mmCIF file of C-alpha atoms in Angstrom:
data_model
loop_
_atom_site.group_PDB
_atom_site.id
_atom_site.type_symbol
_atom_site.label_atom_id
_atom_site.label_comp_id
_atom_site.label_asym_id
_atom_site.label_seq_id
_atom_site.Cartn_x
_atom_site.Cartn_y
_atom_site.Cartn_z
ATOM 1 C CA MET A 1 80.773 263.921 -20.150
ATOM 2 C CA ALA A 2 83.322 263.633 -22.999
ATOM 3 C CA LEU A 3 86.130 265.010 -20.397
ATOM 4 C CA ARG A 4 84.968 262.188 -18.181
ATOM 5 C CA ASN A 5 85.258 259.650 -20.887
ATOM 6 C CA ALA A 6 88.755 261.025 -21.964
ATOM 7 C CA VAL A 7 90.059 260.355 -18.422
ATOM 8 C CA LEU A 8 88.426 256.863 -18.003
ATOM 9 C CA ARG A 9 90.065 256.085 -21.363
ATOM 10 C CA HIS A 10 93.314 256.879 -19.988
ATOM 11 C CA LEU A 11 92.995 254.839 -16.428
ATOM 12 C CA ARG A 12 91.106 252.027 -18.005
ATOM 13 C CA VAL A 13 93.440 249.061 -18.904
ATOM 14 C CA PRO A 14 92.812 248.549 -22.516
ATOM 15 C CA VAL A 15 91.211 245.128 -23.519
ATOM 16 C CA GLN A 16 93.767 244.977 -26.193
ATOM 17 C CA ASN A 17 96.697 244.528 -23.746
ATOM 18 C CA LEU A 18 94.579 241.489 -21.960
ATOM 19 C CA ALA A 19 94.053 239.603 -25.389
ATOM 20 C CA VAL A 20 97.808 240.220 -26.209
ATOM 21 C CA ARG A 21 98.505 238.542 -22.653
ATOM 22 C CA GLY A 22 96.113 235.717 -23.319
ATOM 23 C CA SER A 23 97.449 234.627 -26.701
ATOM 24 C CA ASN A 24 100.914 234.846 -24.769
ATOM 25 C CA GLN A 25 99.651 232.211 -22.623
ATOM 26 C CA SER A 26 98.425 230.229 -25.294
ATOM 27 C CA GLN A 27 102.107 229.868 -26.828
ATOM 28 C CA ILE A 28 103.637 228.456 -23.902
ATOM 29 C CA GLY A 29 104.017 225.411 -25.863
ATOM 30 C CA PHE A 30 104.825 222.237 -24.007
ATOM 31 C CA LEU A 31 104.148 224.434 -20.618
ATOM 32 C CA GLY A 32 100.567 224.879 -22.115
ATOM 33 C CA SER A 33 99.729 221.609 -20.356
ATOM 34 C CA ILE A 34 99.979 223.838 -17.083
ATOM 35 C CA ARG A 35 96.143 224.818 -16.306
ATOM 36 C CA ALA A 36 95.143 227.810 -14.064
ATOM 37 C CA PHE A 37 93.895 226.597 -10.851
ATOM 38 C CA SER A 38 95.538 223.362 -11.374
ATOM 39 C CA SER A 39 97.236 221.394 -8.700
ATOM 40 C CA HIS A 40 100.111 220.139 -10.868
ATOM 41 C CA ASP A 41 101.824 223.580 -10.681
ATOM 42 C CA ASP A 42 104.475 222.613 -8.695
ATOM 43 C CA HIS A 43 107.670 221.826 -11.352
ATOM 44 C CA LEU A 44 110.929 221.337 -9.066
ATOM 45 C CA SER A 45 113.958 223.068 -9.951
ATOM 46 C CA LYS A 46 116.934 221.067 -10.547
ATOM 47 C CA GLN A 47 118.473 222.017 -7.574
ATOM 48 C CA ASP A 48 115.541 221.274 -5.175
ATOM 49 C CA VAL A 49 115.215 217.708 -6.588
ATOM 50 C CA VAL A 50 119.289 217.371 -6.032
ATOM 51 C CA ASP A 51 118.894 218.706 -2.475
ATOM 52 C CA ARG A 52 115.737 216.402 -1.660
ATOM 53 C CA VAL A 53 117.276 213.176 -3.009
ATOM 54 C CA LEU A 54 120.721 213.571 -1.202
ATOM 55 C CA ASP A 55 119.031 214.245 1.821
ATOM 56 C CA VAL A 56 116.834 210.955 1.460
ATOM 57 C CA VAL A 57 120.070 209.139 0.800
ATOM 58 C CA LYS A 58 121.981 210.461 3.696
ATOM 59 C CA SER A 59 119.412 209.988 6.179
ATOM 60 C CA PHE A 60 119.615 206.172 5.477
ATOM 61 C CA PRO A 61 121.199 204.308 8.281
ATOM 62 C CA LYS A 62 123.315 202.094 6.141
ATOM 63 C CA VAL A 63 125.082 205.242 4.261
ATOM 64 C CA ASP A 64 128.029 207.525 5.440
ATOM 65 C CA PRO A 65 126.745 210.957 5.031
ATOM 66 C CA ALA A 66 130.024 212.367 3.975
ATOM 67 C CA LYS A 67 130.328 210.205 0.799
ATOM 68 C CA VAL A 68 127.272 211.091 -0.950
ATOM 69 C CA THR A 69 127.225 213.285 -3.572
ATOM 70 C CA PRO A 70 124.921 213.621 -6.717
ATOM 71 C CA GLU A 71 127.101 211.415 -8.635
ATOM 72 C CA VAL A 72 127.399 208.666 -6.223
ATOM 73 C CA HIS A 73 126.328 205.095 -7.382
ATOM 74 C CA PHE A 74 124.721 203.128 -4.657
ATOM 75 C CA GLN A 75 126.283 199.726 -4.864
ATOM 76 C CA LYS A 76 130.021 200.291 -5.849
ATOM 77 C CA ASP A 77 130.739 204.011 -4.130
ATOM 78 C CA LEU A 78 128.393 203.580 -1.030
ATOM 79 C CA GLY A 79 128.815 199.925 -0.717
ATOM 80 C CA LEU A 80 125.142 199.153 -0.566
ATOM 81 C CA ASP A 81 123.530 195.834 -1.191
ATOM 82 C CA SER A 82 120.949 195.566 -4.156
ATOM 83 C CA LEU A 83 118.061 195.322 -1.651
ATOM 84 C CA ASP A 84 119.149 198.507 -0.009
ATOM 85 C CA THR A 85 118.872 200.139 -3.345
ATOM 86 C CA VAL A 86 115.230 198.733 -3.642
ATOM 87 C CA GLU A 87 114.784 200.621 -0.083
ATOM 88 C CA ILE A 88 116.215 204.004 -1.242
ATOM 89 C CA VAL A 89 114.132 203.874 -4.362
ATOM 90 C CA MET A 90 111.052 203.330 -2.552
ATOM 91 C CA ALA A 91 112.220 206.262 0.097
ATOM 92 C CA ILE A 92 112.784 208.338 -3.024
ATOM 93 C CA GLU A 93 109.120 207.353 -4.137
ATOM 94 C CA GLU A 94 107.818 208.319 -0.944
ATOM 95 C CA GLU A 95 109.369 211.331 -0.792
ATOM 96 C CA PHE A 96 108.374 212.951 -3.993
ATOM 97 C CA LYS A 97 105.028 211.331 -4.154
ATOM 98 C CA LEU A 98 105.812 209.276 -7.262
ATOM 99 C CA GLU A 99 104.685 205.883 -8.609
ATOM 100 C CA ILE A 100 107.689 204.240 -10.310
ATOM 101 C CA PRO A 101 106.662 201.229 -12.290
ATOM 102 C CA ASP A 102 108.950 198.178 -11.089
ATOM 103 C CA LYS A 103 111.073 197.671 -14.422
ATOM 104 C CA GLU A 104 112.014 201.315 -14.247
ATOM 105 C CA ALA A 105 112.728 201.289 -10.581
ATOM 106 C CA ASP A 106 114.725 198.337 -10.993
ATOM 107 C CA LYS A 107 117.418 200.368 -13.298
ATOM 108 C CA ILE A 108 117.794 203.394 -10.659
ATOM 109 C CA ASP A 109 121.209 202.485 -9.520
ATOM 110 C CA SER A 110 122.926 205.531 -8.455
ATOM 111 C CA CYS A 111 122.127 208.895 -7.417
ATOM 112 C CA SER A 112 122.545 210.789 -10.914
ATOM 113 C CA LEU A 113 119.912 208.493 -12.463
ATOM 114 C CA ALA A 114 117.220 208.911 -9.508
ATOM 115 C CA ILE A 115 117.731 212.660 -9.730
ATOM 116 C CA GLU A 116 117.555 212.454 -13.533
ATOM 117 C CA TYR A 117 114.133 210.488 -13.471
ATOM 118 C CA VAL A 118 112.606 212.682 -10.542
ATOM 119 C CA PHE A 119 113.375 215.828 -12.250
ATOM 120 C CA ASN A 120 112.102 214.586 -15.560
ATOM 121 C CA HIS A 121 108.938 213.081 -14.365
ATOM 122 C CA PRO A 122 105.773 215.249 -14.688
ATOM 123 C CA MET A 123 104.043 214.648 -11.756
ATOM 124 C CA SER A 124 106.879 215.107 -8.942
ATOM 125 C CA SER A 125 106.202 217.381 -6.342
ATOM 126 C CA MET B 1 129.582 171.855 -10.183
ATOM 127 C CA SER B 2 132.249 172.372 -12.477
ATOM 128 C CA GLY B 3 132.028 174.447 -15.646
ATOM 129 C CA VAL B 4 128.819 176.207 -15.013
ATOM 130 C CA SER B 5 130.168 179.790 -15.079
ATOM 131 C CA THR B 6 128.828 180.031 -18.476
ATOM 132 C CA ALA B 7 126.905 183.093 -20.073
ATOM 133 C CA ALA B 8 123.787 181.282 -19.665
ATOM 134 C CA TYR B 9 124.282 180.866 -15.749
ATOM 135 C CA PHE B 10 125.154 184.374 -15.510
ATOM 136 C CA ALA B 11 121.935 185.362 -17.711
ATOM 137 C CA ARG B 12 119.826 182.853 -15.345
ATOM 138 C CA ARG B 13 121.473 184.315 -12.069
ATOM 139 C CA ALA B 14 120.721 187.844 -13.466
ATOM 140 C CA ALA B 15 117.248 187.349 -14.106
ATOM 141 C CA GLN B 16 117.013 185.662 -10.422
ATOM 142 C CA LYS B 17 118.350 188.856 -9.021
ATOM 143 C CA GLU B 18 116.015 191.077 -10.817
ATOM 144 C CA ARG B 19 112.987 188.756 -9.874
ATOM 145 C CA VAL B 20 114.302 188.930 -6.066
ATOM 146 C CA ARG B 21 114.531 192.937 -6.094
ATOM 147 C CA ILE B 22 111.059 193.252 -7.687
ATOM 148 C CA LEU B 23 109.628 190.822 -5.275
ATOM 149 C CA TYR B 24 111.312 192.639 -2.458
ATOM 150 C CA ARG B 25 110.029 195.813 -3.723
ATOM 151 C CA ARG B 26 106.588 194.646 -3.839
ATOM 152 C CA ALA B 27 106.716 192.956 -0.558
ATOM 153 C CA LEU B 28 108.093 196.128 1.190
ATOM 154 C CA LYS B 29 105.201 198.013 -0.431
ATOM 155 C CA ASP B 30 102.504 195.436 0.714
ATOM 156 C CA THR B 31 104.269 195.644 4.287
ATOM 157 C CA LEU B 32 103.445 199.746 4.382
ATOM 158 C CA ASN B 33 100.237 199.006 2.969
ATOM 159 C CA TRP B 34 99.153 196.368 6.144
ATOM 160 C CA ALA B 35 101.196 198.410 8.660
ATOM 161 C CA VAL B 36 100.308 202.362 8.154
ATOM 162 C CA HIS B 37 102.072 203.253 11.050
ATOM 163 C CA ARG B 38 105.501 203.838 10.482
ATOM 164 C CA HIS B 39 107.016 202.359 13.856
ATOM 165 C CA ILE B 40 105.284 199.237 13.144
ATOM 166 C CA PHE B 41 105.956 199.379 9.595
ATOM 167 C CA TYR B 42 110.097 199.515 10.332
ATOM 168 C CA ARG B 43 109.666 196.681 12.547
ATOM 169 C CA ASP B 44 108.027 194.354 9.737
ATOM 170 C CA ALA B 45 110.451 195.805 7.217
ATOM 171 C CA CYS B 46 113.210 194.627 9.321
ATOM 172 C CA ASP B 47 111.756 191.191 9.596
ATOM 173 C CA LEU B 48 111.241 191.143 5.758
ATOM 174 C CA ARG B 49 114.926 191.859 5.118
ATOM 175 C CA GLU B 50 116.028 189.201 7.801
ATOM 176 C CA LYS B 51 114.111 186.626 5.715
ATOM 177 C CA PHE B 52 115.545 187.830 2.400
ATOM 178 C CA ASN B 53 119.163 188.331 3.972
ATOM 179 C CA ALA B 54 118.966 184.676 5.301
ATOM 180 C CA ASN B 55 118.886 183.072 1.837
ATOM 181 C CA GLN B 56 121.227 185.401 0.370
ATOM 182 C CA ASP B 57 124.421 183.468 0.217
ATOM 183 C CA VAL B 58 122.774 180.232 -1.616
ATOM 184 C CA GLU B 59 124.722 179.052 -4.550
ATOM 185 C CA ASP B 60 122.284 176.399 -6.060
ATOM 186 C CA VAL B 61 120.370 177.725 -8.914
ATOM 187 C CA ASP B 62 117.619 175.457 -8.655
ATOM 188 C CA ARG B 63 117.274 175.987 -5.074
ATOM 189 C CA ILE B 64 117.300 179.668 -5.590
ATOM 190 C CA ASP B 65 114.425 179.349 -8.033
ATOM 191 C CA LYS B 66 112.485 177.472 -5.546
ATOM 192 C CA LEU B 67 113.033 179.976 -3.047
ATOM 193 C CA ILE B 68 111.972 182.873 -5.055
ATOM 194 C CA ALA B 69 108.914 180.873 -6.024
ATOM 195 C CA HIS B 70 108.071 180.183 -2.646
ATOM 196 C CA GLY B 71 108.267 184.024 -1.410
ATOM 197 C CA GLU B 72 106.417 184.979 -4.581
ATOM 198 C CA ALA B 73 103.591 182.456 -3.328
ATOM 199 C CA GLU B 74 103.700 184.108 -0.169
ATOM 200 C CA TYR B 75 103.660 187.464 -1.272
ATOM 201 C CA ASP B 76 100.544 186.639 -3.425
ATOM 202 C CA LYS B 77 98.709 185.456 -0.077
ATOM 203 C CA TRP B 78 99.586 188.625 1.775
ATOM 204 C CA ARG B 79 98.531 190.835 -0.917
ATOM 205 C CA HIS B 80 96.430 193.974 0.673
ATOM 206 C CA PRO B 81 93.072 194.085 -0.968
ATOM 207 C CA ASP B 82 93.035 198.033 -0.886
ATOM 208 C CA PRO B 83 96.576 199.124 -1.757
ATOM 209 C CA TYR B 84 97.456 202.630 -1.444
ATOM 210 C CA ILE B 85 98.279 203.984 -5.123
ATOM 211 C CA VAL B 86 99.342 207.277 -5.613
ATOM 212 C CA PRO B 87 96.528 209.324 -6.676
ATOM 213 C CA TRP B 88 97.493 210.122 -10.404
ATOM 214 C CA ALA B 89 98.670 206.785 -11.054
ATOM 215 C CA PRO B 90 96.712 204.125 -12.696
ATOM 216 C CA GLY B 91 94.405 202.632 -9.867
ATOM 217 C CA GLY B 92 94.253 206.105 -8.086
ATOM 218 C CA SER B 93 91.717 208.122 -7.177
ATOM 219 C CA LYS B 94 92.695 211.161 -9.487
ATOM 220 C CA PHE B 95 93.711 209.248 -12.499
ATOM 221 C CA CYS B 96 91.850 210.337 -15.536
ATOM 222 C CA ARG B 97 89.957 212.740 -13.379
ATOM 223 C CA ASN B 98 90.807 216.150 -14.772
ATOM 224 C CA PRO B 99 92.381 215.545 -18.290
ATOM 225 C CA THR B 100 94.128 218.600 -19.958
ATOM 226 C CA PRO B 101 91.878 220.321 -22.327
ATOM 227 C CA PRO B 102 92.878 220.027 -26.051
ATOM 228 C CA ALA B 103 95.283 222.719 -27.158
ATOM 229 C CA GLU B 104 92.694 224.330 -29.514
ATOM 230 C CA ILE B 105 90.432 225.410 -26.946
ATOM 231 C CA GLU B 106 91.454 228.766 -25.623
ATOM 232 C CA ILE B 107 89.489 231.340 -23.568
ATOM 233 C CA LEU B 108 88.533 234.634 -25.230
ATOM 234 C CA TYR B 109 89.160 237.618 -22.932
ATOM 235 C CA ASN B 110 87.494 240.094 -24.816
ATOM 236 C CA TYR B 111 84.236 237.990 -25.708
ATOM 237 C CA GLY B 112 81.591 240.477 -26.951
ATOM 238 C CA HIS B 113 83.920 243.409 -26.827
ATOM 239 C CA GLU B 114 85.979 242.476 -29.999
ATOM 240 C CA ASP B 115 85.158 245.598 -31.887
ATOM 241 C CA ASN B 116 86.309 247.771 -28.784
ATOM 242 C CA PRO B 117 90.195 247.950 -29.516
#
């Protein structure tokens, strides 16, 4: 019986470790806003965001895909209209399932601003 | 109209351009609300764009104001009663649904067994 207990004590994962892991989880800080089993877990990587934004811009019919870089300005470099900028911002909103307030959307003028906004938005997916 | 290119004139024009952009944005979203299927939406969006482009070369500031007011009145007339709002945004279905618990609350993983190391 004592031998069995001794063997099991070796095999069983001590509860101590689980408590340590639990406290590690609560020390995540800002990312502690991530809850287990929540659907808000998919925080995108910067490269992902860049790729998807560039795809959206390249598939715009009035845009020449060869000129699109992550720093391109919609009106100066790509020669687009202000209304075209509005359309691109709406397409980005649809791509990342975001809701951008009107004042913020007005300020998005270039790819770099768009990428920054999407990356820093907590709800982009 | 001589001597009109003052800072006030440019400020007024810039404000008008911003109003036009915001109006176009809202009108486009409304068009998407009404015309859910993409092929219908693209056609309607093209028509909307033509309407905006037809007036883009107007230079008279007062006429631009009147056109913008007319556009906003039309937008108000056509607003959708049940617009699509992203779920987590105010007005959406998931808004305020599962707020994050306060940081003080944490799960005890060894409840009842604190004595056992």
